[in-house]
Coordinates of C-alpha atoms and ligand atoms in Angstrom, one line a residue:
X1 CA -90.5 -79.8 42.9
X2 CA -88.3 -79.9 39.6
X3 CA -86.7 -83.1 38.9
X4 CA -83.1 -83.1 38.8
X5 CA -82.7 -86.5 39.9
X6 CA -83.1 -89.1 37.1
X7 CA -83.8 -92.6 38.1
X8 CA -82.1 -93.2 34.7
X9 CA -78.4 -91.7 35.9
X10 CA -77.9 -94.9 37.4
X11 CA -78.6 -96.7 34.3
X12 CA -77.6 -94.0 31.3
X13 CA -74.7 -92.0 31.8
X14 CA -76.2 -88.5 31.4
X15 CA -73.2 -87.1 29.8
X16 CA -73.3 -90.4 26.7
X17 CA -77.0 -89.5 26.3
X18 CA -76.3 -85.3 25.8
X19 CA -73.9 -86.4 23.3
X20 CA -75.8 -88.7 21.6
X21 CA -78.7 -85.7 21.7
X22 CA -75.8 -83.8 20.3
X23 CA -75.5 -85.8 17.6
X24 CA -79.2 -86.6 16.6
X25 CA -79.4 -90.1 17.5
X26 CA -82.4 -92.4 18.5
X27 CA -82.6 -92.5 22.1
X28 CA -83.5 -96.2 22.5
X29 CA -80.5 -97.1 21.5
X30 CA -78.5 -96.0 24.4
X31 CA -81.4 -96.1 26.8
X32 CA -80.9 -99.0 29.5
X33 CA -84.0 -101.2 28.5
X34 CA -86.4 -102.2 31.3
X35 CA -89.3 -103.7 32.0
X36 CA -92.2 -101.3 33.2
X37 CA -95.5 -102.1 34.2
X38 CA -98.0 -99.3 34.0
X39 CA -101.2 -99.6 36.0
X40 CA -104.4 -98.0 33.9
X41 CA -104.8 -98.3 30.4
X42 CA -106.9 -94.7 29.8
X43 CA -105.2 -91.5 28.1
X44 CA -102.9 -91.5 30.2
X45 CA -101.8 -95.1 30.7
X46 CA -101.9 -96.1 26.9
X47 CA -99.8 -92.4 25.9
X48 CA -97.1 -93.6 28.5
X49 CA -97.0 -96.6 26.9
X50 CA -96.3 -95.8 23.6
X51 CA -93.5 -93.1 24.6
X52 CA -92.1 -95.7 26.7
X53 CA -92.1 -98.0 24.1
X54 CA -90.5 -96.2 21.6
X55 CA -87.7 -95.8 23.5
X56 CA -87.1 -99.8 23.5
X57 CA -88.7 -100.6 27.2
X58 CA -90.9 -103.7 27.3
X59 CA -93.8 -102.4 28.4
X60 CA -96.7 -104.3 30.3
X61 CA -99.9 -102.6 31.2
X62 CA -102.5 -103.9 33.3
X63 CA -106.3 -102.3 33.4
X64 CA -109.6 -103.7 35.3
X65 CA -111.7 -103.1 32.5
X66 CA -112.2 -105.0 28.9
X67 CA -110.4 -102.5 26.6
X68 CA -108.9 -99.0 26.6
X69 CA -110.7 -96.0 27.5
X70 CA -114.0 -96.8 29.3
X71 CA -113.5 -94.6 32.1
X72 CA -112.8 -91.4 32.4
X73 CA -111.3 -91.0 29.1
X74 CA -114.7 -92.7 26.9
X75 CA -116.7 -89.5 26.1
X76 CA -115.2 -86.0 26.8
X77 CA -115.3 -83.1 25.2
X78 CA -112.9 -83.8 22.3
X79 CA -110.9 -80.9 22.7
X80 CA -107.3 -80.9 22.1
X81 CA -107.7 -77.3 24.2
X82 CA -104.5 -75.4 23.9
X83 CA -105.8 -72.4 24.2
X84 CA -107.2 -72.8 27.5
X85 CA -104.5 -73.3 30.2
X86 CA -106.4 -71.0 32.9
X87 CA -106.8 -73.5 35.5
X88 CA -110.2 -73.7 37.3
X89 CA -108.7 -72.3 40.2
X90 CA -108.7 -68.3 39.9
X91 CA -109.5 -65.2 41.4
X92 CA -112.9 -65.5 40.2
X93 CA -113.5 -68.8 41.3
X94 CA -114.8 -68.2 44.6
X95 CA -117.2 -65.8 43.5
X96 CA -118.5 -67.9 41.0
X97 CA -118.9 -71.0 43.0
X98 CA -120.8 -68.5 45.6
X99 CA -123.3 -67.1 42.9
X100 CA -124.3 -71.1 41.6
X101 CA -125.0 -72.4 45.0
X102 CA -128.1 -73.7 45.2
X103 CA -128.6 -74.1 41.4
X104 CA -129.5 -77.6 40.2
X105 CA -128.0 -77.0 36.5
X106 CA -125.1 -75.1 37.4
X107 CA -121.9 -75.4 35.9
X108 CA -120.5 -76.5 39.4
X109 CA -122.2 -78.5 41.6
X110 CA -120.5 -79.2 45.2
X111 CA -123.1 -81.9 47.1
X112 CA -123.2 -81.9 50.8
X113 CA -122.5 -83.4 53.5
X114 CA -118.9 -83.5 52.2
X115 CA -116.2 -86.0 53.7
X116 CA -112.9 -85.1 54.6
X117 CA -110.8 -85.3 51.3
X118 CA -113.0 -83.4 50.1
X119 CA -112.9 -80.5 52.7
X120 CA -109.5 -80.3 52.4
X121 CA -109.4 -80.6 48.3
X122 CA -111.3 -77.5 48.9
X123 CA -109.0 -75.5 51.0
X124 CA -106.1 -76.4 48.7
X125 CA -108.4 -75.0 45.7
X126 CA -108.7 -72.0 47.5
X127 CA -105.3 -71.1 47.9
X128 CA -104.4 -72.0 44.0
X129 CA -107.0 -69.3 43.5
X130 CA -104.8 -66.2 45.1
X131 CA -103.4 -64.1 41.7
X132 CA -99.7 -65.2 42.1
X133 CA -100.3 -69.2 42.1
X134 CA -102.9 -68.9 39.0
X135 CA -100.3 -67.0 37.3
X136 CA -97.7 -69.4 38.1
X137 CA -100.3 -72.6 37.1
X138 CA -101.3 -70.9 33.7
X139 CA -97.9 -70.6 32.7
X140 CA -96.9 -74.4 33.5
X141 CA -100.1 -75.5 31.5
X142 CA -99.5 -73.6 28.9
X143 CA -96.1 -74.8 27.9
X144 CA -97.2 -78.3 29.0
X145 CA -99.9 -78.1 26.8
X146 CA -98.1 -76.5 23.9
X147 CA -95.8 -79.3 23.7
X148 CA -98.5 -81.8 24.0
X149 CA -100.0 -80.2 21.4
X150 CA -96.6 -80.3 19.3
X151 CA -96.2 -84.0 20.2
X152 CA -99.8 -85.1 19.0
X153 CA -99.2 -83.8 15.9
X154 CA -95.4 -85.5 15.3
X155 CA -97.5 -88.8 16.8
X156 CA -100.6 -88.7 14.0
X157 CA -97.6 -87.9 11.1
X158 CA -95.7 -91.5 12.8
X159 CA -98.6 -93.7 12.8
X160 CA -101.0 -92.5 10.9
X161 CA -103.8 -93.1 13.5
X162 CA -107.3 -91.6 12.4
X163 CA -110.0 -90.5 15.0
X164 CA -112.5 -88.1 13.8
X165 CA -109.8 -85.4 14.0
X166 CA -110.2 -81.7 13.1
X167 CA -107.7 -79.1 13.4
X168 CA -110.2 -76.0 12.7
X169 CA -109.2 -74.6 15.9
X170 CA -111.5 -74.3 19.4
X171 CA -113.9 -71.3 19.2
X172 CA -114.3 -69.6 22.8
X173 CA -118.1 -68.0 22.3
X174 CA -119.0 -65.0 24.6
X175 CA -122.4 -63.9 25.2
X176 CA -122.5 -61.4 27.4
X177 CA -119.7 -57.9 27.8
X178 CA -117.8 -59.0 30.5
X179 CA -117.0 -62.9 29.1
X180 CA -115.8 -61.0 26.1
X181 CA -113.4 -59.0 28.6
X182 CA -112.7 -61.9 30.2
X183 CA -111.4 -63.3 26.2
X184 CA -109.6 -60.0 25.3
X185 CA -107.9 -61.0 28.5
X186 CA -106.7 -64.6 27.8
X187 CA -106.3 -63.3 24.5
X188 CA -103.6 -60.9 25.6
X189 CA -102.1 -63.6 27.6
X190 CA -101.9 -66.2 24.9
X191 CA -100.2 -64.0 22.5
X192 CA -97.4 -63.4 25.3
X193 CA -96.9 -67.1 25.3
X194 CA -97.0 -67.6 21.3
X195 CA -100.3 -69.8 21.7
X196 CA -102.2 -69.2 18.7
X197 CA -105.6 -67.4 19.0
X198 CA -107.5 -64.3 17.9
X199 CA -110.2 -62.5 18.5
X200 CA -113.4 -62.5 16.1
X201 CA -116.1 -60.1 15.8
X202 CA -119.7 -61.7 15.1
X203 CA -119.4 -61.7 11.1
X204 CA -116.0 -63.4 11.1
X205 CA -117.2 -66.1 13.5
X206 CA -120.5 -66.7 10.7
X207 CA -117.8 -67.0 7.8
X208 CA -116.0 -69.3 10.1
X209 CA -118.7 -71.5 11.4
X210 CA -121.9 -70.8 9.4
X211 CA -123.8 -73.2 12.0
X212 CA -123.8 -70.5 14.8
X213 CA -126.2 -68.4 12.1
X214 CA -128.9 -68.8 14.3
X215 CA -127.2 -67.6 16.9
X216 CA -125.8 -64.1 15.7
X217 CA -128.4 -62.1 17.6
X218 CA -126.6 -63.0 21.2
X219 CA -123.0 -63.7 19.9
X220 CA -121.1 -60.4 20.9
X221 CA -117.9 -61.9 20.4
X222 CA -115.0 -65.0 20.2
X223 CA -111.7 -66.4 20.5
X224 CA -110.5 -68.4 18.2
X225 CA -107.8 -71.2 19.0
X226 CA -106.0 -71.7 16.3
X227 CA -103.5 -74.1 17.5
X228 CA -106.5 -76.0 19.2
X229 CA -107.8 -79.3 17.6
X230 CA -110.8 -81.8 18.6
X231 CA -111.5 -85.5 17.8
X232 CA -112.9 -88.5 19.5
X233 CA -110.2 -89.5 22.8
X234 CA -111.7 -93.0 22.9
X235 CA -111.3 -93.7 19.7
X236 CA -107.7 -92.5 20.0
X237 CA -106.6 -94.4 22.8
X238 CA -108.1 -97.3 21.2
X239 CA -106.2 -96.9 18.1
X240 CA -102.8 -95.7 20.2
X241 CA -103.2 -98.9 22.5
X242 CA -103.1 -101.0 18.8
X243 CA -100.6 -98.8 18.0
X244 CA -98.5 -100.2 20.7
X245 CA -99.4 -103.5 21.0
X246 CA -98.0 -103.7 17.2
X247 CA -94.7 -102.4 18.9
X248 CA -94.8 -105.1 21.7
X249 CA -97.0 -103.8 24.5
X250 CA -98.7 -106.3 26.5
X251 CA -102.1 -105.0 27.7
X252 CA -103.7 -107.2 30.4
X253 CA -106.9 -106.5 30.6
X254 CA -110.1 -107.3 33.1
X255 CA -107.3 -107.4 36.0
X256 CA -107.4 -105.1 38.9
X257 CA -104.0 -103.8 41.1
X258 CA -105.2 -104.6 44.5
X259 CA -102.4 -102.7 45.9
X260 CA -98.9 -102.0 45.0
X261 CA -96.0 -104.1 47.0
X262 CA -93.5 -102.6 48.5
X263 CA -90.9 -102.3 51.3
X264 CA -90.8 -98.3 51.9
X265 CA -87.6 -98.0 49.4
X266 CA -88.9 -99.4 46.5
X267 CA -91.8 -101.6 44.4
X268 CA -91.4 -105.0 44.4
X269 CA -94.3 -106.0 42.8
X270 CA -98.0 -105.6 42.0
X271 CA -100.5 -107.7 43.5
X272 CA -103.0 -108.3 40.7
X273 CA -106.6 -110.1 40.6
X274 CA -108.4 -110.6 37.7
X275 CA -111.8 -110.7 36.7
X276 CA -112.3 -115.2 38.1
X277 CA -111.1 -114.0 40.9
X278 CA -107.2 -115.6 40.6
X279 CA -104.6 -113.3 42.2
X280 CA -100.8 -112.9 40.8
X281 CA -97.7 -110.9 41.6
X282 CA -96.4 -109.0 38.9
X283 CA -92.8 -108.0 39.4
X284 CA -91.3 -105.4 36.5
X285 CA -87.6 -103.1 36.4
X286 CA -90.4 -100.0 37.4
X287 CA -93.7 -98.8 37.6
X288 CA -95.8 -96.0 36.1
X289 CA -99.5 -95.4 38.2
X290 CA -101.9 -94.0 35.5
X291 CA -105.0 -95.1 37.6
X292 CA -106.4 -91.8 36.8
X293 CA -109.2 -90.5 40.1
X294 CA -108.1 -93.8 41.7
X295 CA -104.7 -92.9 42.0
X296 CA -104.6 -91.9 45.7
X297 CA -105.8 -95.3 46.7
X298 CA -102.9 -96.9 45.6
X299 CA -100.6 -94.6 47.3
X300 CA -102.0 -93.8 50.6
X301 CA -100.5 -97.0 52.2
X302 CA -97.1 -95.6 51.3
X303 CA -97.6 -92.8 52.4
X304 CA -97.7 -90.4 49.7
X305 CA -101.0 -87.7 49.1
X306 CA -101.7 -87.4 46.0
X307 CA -104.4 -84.4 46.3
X308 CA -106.5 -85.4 43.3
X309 CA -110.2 -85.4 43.6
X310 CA -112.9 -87.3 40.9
X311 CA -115.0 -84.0 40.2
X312 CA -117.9 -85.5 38.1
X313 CA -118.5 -84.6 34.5
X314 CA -121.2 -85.4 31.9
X315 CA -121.6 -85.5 28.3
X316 CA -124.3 -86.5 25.5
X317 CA -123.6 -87.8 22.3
X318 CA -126.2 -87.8 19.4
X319 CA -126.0 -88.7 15.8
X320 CA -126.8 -85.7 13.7
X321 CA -130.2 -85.4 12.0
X322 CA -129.3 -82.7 9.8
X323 CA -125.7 -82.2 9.5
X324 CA -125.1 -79.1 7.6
X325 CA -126.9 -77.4 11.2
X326 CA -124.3 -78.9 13.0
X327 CA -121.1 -77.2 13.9
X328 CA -117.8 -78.7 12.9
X329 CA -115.1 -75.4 14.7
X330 CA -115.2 -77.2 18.2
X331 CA -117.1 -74.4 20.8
X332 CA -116.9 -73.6 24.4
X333 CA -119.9 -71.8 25.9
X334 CA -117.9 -70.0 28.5
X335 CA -121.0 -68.9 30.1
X336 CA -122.5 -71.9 30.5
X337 CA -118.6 -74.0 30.6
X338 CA -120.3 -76.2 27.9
X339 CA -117.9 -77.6 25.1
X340 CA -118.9 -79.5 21.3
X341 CA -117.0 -81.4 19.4
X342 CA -118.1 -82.8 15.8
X343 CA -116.8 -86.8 15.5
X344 CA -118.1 -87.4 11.9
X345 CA -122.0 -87.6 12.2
X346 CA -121.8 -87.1 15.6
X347 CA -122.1 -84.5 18.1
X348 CA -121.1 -84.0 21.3
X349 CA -121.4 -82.2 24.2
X350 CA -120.1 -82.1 27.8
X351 CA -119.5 -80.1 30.6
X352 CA -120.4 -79.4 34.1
X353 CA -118.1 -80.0 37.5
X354 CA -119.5 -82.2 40.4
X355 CA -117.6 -82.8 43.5
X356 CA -119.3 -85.8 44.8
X357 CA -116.5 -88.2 45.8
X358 CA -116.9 -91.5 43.5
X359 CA -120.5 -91.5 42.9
X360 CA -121.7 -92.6 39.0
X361 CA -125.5 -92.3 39.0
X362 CA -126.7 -89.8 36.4
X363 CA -128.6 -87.1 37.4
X364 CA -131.3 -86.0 35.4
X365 CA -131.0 -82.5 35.6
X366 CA -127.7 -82.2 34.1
X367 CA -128.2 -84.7 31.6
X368 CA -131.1 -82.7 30.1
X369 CA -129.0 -79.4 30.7
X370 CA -127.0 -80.5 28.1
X371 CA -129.3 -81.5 25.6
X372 CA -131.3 -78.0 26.0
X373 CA -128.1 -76.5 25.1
X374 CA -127.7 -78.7 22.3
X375 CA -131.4 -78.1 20.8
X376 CA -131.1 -74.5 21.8
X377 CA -127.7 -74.1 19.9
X378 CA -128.4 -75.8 16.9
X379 CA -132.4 -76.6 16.7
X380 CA -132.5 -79.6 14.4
X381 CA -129.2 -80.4 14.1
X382 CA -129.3 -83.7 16.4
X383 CA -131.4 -86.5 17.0
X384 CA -132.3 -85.6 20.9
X385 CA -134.6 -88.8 21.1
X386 CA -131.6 -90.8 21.1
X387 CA -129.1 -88.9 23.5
X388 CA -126.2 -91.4 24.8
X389 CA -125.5 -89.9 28.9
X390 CA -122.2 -90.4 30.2
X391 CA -120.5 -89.5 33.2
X392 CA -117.1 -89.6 34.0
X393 CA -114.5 -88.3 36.5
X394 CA -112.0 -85.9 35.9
X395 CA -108.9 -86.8 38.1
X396 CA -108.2 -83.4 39.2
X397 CA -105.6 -81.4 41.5
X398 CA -106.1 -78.4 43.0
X399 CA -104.1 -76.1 40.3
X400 CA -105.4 -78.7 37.8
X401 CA -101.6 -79.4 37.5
X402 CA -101.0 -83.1 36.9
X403 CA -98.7 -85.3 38.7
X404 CA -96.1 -86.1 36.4
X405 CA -92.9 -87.2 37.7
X406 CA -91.3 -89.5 40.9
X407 CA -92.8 -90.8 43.7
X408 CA -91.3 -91.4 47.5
X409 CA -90.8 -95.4 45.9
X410 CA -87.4 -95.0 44.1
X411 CA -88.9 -97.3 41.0
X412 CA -92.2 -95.8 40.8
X413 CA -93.2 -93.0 38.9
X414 CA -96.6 -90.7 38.3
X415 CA -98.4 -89.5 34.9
X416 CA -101.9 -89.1 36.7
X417 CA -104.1 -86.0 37.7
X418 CA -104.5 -84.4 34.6
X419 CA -107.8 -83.1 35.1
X420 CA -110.2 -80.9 33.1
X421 CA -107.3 -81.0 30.1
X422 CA -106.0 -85.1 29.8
X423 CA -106.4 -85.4 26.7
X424 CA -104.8 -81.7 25.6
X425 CA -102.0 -82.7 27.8
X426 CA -101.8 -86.5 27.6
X427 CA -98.8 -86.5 24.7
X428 CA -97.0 -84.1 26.3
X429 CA -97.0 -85.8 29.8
X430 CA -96.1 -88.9 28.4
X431 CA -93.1 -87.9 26.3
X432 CA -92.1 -85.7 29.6
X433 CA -92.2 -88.7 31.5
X434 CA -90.6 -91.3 29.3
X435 CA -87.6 -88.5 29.1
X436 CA -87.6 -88.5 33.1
X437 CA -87.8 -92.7 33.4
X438 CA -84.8 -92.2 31.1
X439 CA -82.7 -90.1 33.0
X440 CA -83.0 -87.2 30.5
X441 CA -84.3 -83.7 31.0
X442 CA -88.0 -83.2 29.8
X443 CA -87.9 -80.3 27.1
X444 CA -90.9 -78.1 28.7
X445 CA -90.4 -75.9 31.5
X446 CA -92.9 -77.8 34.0
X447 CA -92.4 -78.2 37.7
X448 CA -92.7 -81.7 37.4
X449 CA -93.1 -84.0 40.7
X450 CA -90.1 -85.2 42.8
X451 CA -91.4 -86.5 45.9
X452 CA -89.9 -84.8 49.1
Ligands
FAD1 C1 -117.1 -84.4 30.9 C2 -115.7 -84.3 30.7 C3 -115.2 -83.6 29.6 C4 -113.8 -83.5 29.3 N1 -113.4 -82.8 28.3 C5 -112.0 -82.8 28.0 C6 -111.6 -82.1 26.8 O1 -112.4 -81.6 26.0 N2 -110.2 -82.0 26.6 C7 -109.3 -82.6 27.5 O2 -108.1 -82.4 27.3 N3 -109.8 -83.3 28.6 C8 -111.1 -83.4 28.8 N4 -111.5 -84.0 29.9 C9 -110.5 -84.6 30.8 C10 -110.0 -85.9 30.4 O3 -111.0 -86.7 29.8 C11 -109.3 -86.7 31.5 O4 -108.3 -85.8 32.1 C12 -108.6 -87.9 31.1 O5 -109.5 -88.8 30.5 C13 -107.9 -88.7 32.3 O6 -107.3 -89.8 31.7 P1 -106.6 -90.8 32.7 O7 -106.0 -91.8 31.8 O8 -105.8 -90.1 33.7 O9 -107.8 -91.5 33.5 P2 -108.8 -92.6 33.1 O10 -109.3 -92.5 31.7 O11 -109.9 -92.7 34.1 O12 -107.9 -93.9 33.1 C14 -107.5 -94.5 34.3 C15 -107.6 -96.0 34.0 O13 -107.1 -96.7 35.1 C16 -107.8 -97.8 35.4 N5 -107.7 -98.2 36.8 C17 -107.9 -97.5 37.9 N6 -107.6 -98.1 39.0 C18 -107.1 -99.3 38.6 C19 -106.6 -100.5 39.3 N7 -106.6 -100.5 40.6 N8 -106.2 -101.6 38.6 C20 -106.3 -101.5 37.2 N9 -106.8 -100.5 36.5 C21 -107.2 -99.4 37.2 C22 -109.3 -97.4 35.1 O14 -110.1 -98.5 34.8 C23 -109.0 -96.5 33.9 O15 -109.2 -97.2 32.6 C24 -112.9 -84.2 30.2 C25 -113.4 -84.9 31.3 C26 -114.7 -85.0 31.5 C27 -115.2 -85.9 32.6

C-alpha cells in the first residue's frame, strides 16, 4: 500500500524538488500550484488545509455545518495521546469485548441487531487483533503519531494559536496488578520506539498531580507520557481554520457534497447544495475527502470501500467548582478507558465505544457513567448540576489506521479514518498528505493508501 506514485511527478519534477530539499528551500516555491477542494472542515479537513496552503495551493473547503468542528471533532478527550499507539484491535480485544457483553455502562457497547457493514467491520477487527498485525499497526501509529506530535509543536511556534493547551504529559493510571502489567508493557515498547514515557510509583504520581490525593489508596501504579500534550480540538480547529483563512482559504460553509462527480478516471467536479436548497458544481485541479464517519458514502458509487465505521463516543464537560481539586496532568483510566483533560476552568471527560451505525441520541446510562467517574475521581471538583453531554463518532478502521493517501480517482485523495487518535494524529496526516499531493515523499514510515 506505500505510495510510490506521486500525483505531483506529473507536475514537479521529483529530481528539481530533492534538490531544492537539498538545498533547504521553501517548497511552495517550486510546487505546481493548484486548486483543491477539500470536503469536511473538522480536524482533519481544516489541518489539510493549512498544510496545503502553505505550500501555495488555493485551497477551497466546503462543510454542511455553520463553522469548524461541530462534529466529531467538538468535544473529545483533548488528548494529544502519543503515548498510546496500541490500536483497539489486540490480542486482548476479543476477550474483553466477551467479558462486557451484556453491560449497560461498559466501555464497549456493540447494539444488536447489527446490519451488514457492521458485521463485516467486525470480522476485519478481528483479524487486526492476531499478534503480527497489532504489532505491525502499533508501529505505523506510533511514528505517525510521533511526527504529528513533532508537527503540532513546529505549527503552535508558526502561528502562535492558543487553545487551552498543556504539555504536562498524559498520565496512564492503573488500578488493579495486571493493568499495571499491561503499562510495564507499553512502557517497554515505547522506549524501543524513543516515545517518551515512564513509569511512576504512587508517591511520584501525588507530587506530579496532587489532585489524584484522594485517590492514593487504589492507585498501584502509572505511566507517564511525557511527550503527550492535551488542549481543547474545537477550539483548535477553530483558531487553525482562522489561521488559514488569513492565508487565503475559502471555507464554504452550511453546504453539503451530494456526491462527488466523476467519470471512473478522475473528479470532475462536486455537486454541492447548500443550506436554501440551491445546488452548484464545484470543479477544482484535485480533491481531498475529509468527511470524516461519512466518508464511505461518498465513495461507494466509485467503487472504492473505505472500511471505516462511526463507533459512538461521549463526553461531559463541566466548569470547575473548586479548581485546585481538579486535575491539570491529562489521565486515562485504563480500566474504565475513561480520559480528562483540563481546558482552563473546565473539565472534561470522555470515553466509551458504541457501534451503533449513525445513531446520535444520548443514552442515559453512559452519560451519567461519566459524571460518576468524574464525582468519584475528584468529589467536588466540578459542577455536576451543569454537565454539557456530547456524542460524537469516531471515524474508525479496523487497525484504527487512517486512510491517508490516493484514491482509485487519479485527482482524489484521502486524509479520513483517523479514529480513536484524530486529533494526536491530525498534523501529522496532513503534512503527510500535502507532501504526497506534492509529489514528494512523506517523512514518516507509514503505509500510506494507494488504491489497487
Ligand atoms: C468521545 C471521543 C473522544 C475522543 N478523544 C480523542 C483524544 O483524546 N485524542 C485524539 O487524538 N482523538 C480523540 N478522538 C477522536 C477524534 O476526535 C476524531 O478522530 C476526529 O475528530 C476526527 O476528525 P475528522 O475531521 O476526521 O472528522 P469530523 O470532525 O467528523 O469532521 C468531518 C467533517 O466533515 C463534514 N462532512 C461530512 N460529510 C459531508 C458532506 N457530504 N458535505 C460537507 N461536509 C461534510 C462534517 O460536517 C464534519 O464537520 C475522540 C473521539 C471521540 C468521539
Amino acid at each position: 500500500m506505500r505510495n510510490n506514485r506521486g500525483f505531483g511527478n506529473a507536475l514537479t519534477p521529483g529530481y528539481w524538488n530533492l534538490f531544492t530539499r537539498f538545498l533547504g528551500f521553501r517548497h511552495h516555491t517550486h510546487t505546481h500550484i493548484m486548486h483543491i477542494a477539500i470536503i469536511g472542515a473538522g480536524l482533519a479537513g481544516v489541518s489539510a488545509a493549512w498544510y496545503l496552503s502553505q505550500t501555495g495551493h488555493r485551497v477551497t473547503v466546503i462543510e454542511r455545518d455553520a463553522a469548524p468542528a461541530l462534529e466529531t471533532s467538538y468535544a473529545n478527550g483533548g488528548q494529544i495521546s502519543i503515548s498510546h499507539p496500541e490500536p483497539w484491535a489486540n490480542p486482548g480485544a476479543p476477550m474483553q469485548v466477551l467479558r462486557w457483553l451484556g453491560k449497560k455502562d461498559a466501555p464497549l457497547l456493540f447494539r444488536w441487531p447489527a446490519e451488514a457493514a457492521r458485521i463485516r467491520w467486525g470480522l476485519e477487527f478481528l483479524r487486526e487483533c492476531l499478534p503480527g498485525r497489532t504489532r505491525q499497526n502499533t508501529l505505523a501509529i506510533a511514528h505517525l503519531a510521533a511526527f504529528s506530535g513533532q508537527r503540532l509543536k513546529a505549527l503552535r511556534e508558526e502561528t502562535g494559536i492558543e487553545y487551552n493547551q498543556l504539555s504536562r504529559g498524559v498520565l496512564h493510571m492503573y488500578f488493579s496488578p495486571e493493568n499495571l502489567h499491561h503499562g510495564e508493557q507499553q512502557h517497554k515498547i515505547l522506549q524501543e520506539l524513543g516515545i517518551g514515557s515512564r513509569m511512576l510509583d504512587r508517591d511520584a504520581c501525588l507530587e506530579l498531580e496532587p489532585a489524584l490525593a484522594h485517590l492514593a489508596p487504589h492507585l498501584v501504579g502509572a505511566m507517564l507520557g511525557s511527550d503527550d500534550e492535551s488542549g481543547d480540538a474545537q477550539r483548535f480547529a477553530t483558531e487553525l481554520a482562522r489561521c488559514c483563512r488569513e492565508a487565503g482559504v475559502e471555507f464554504v460553509f452550511d453546504t453539503s457534497v451530494a456526491s462527488i462527480e466523476a467519470d471512473g478516471q478522475r473528479v470532475s467536479g462536486l455537486s454541492l447544495r447548500s443550506g436554501n436548497g440551491e445546488a452548484r458544481l464545484l470543479q477544482a485541479d484535485a480533491y481531498v475527502l475529509a468527511a470524516g464517519s461519512y466518508s464511505p458514502q461518498l465513495m461507494r458509487p466509485h467503487g472504492e470501500r473505505l472500511a471505516i465505521y462511526p463507533v459512538k463516543g461521549y463526553s461531559t464537560t463541566m466548569e470547575l467548582a473548586q479548581p485546585d481539586k481538579a486535575p491539570t496532568v491529562s489521565l486515562t483510566d485504563e480500566s474504565r478507558r475513561i480520559v480528562c483533560s483540563r481546558f482552563g476552568n473546565r473539565l472534561r471527560i470522555a470515553g466509551t465505544a458504541e457501534l451503533n451505525g449513525y445513531n446520535l441520541d444520548l443514552d442515559l446510562d453512559r452519560c451519567s457513567a461519566l459524571l460518576r467517574w468524574a464525582e468519584d475521581m475528584f468529589p467536588g471538583a466540578c459542577n455536576t448540576a451543569e454537565p454539557n453531554y456530547w456524542t460524537g463518532l469516531r471515524p474508525t478502521t479496523p487497525s484504527n489506521l487512517p486512510i491517508i493517501g490516493r484514491s482509485r480517482l487519479a485527482n482524489l485523495f484521502y486524509n479520513t479514518g483517523h479514529g480513536t487518535l484524530g486529533w494526536t494524529l491530525a498534523c501529522g496526516s496532513a503534512q503527510a498528505l500535502a507532501d504526497i499531493m506534492n509529489g514528494q515523499q512523506p517523512a514518516v514510515d507509514y503505509p500510506f493508501w494507494k488504491s489497487r
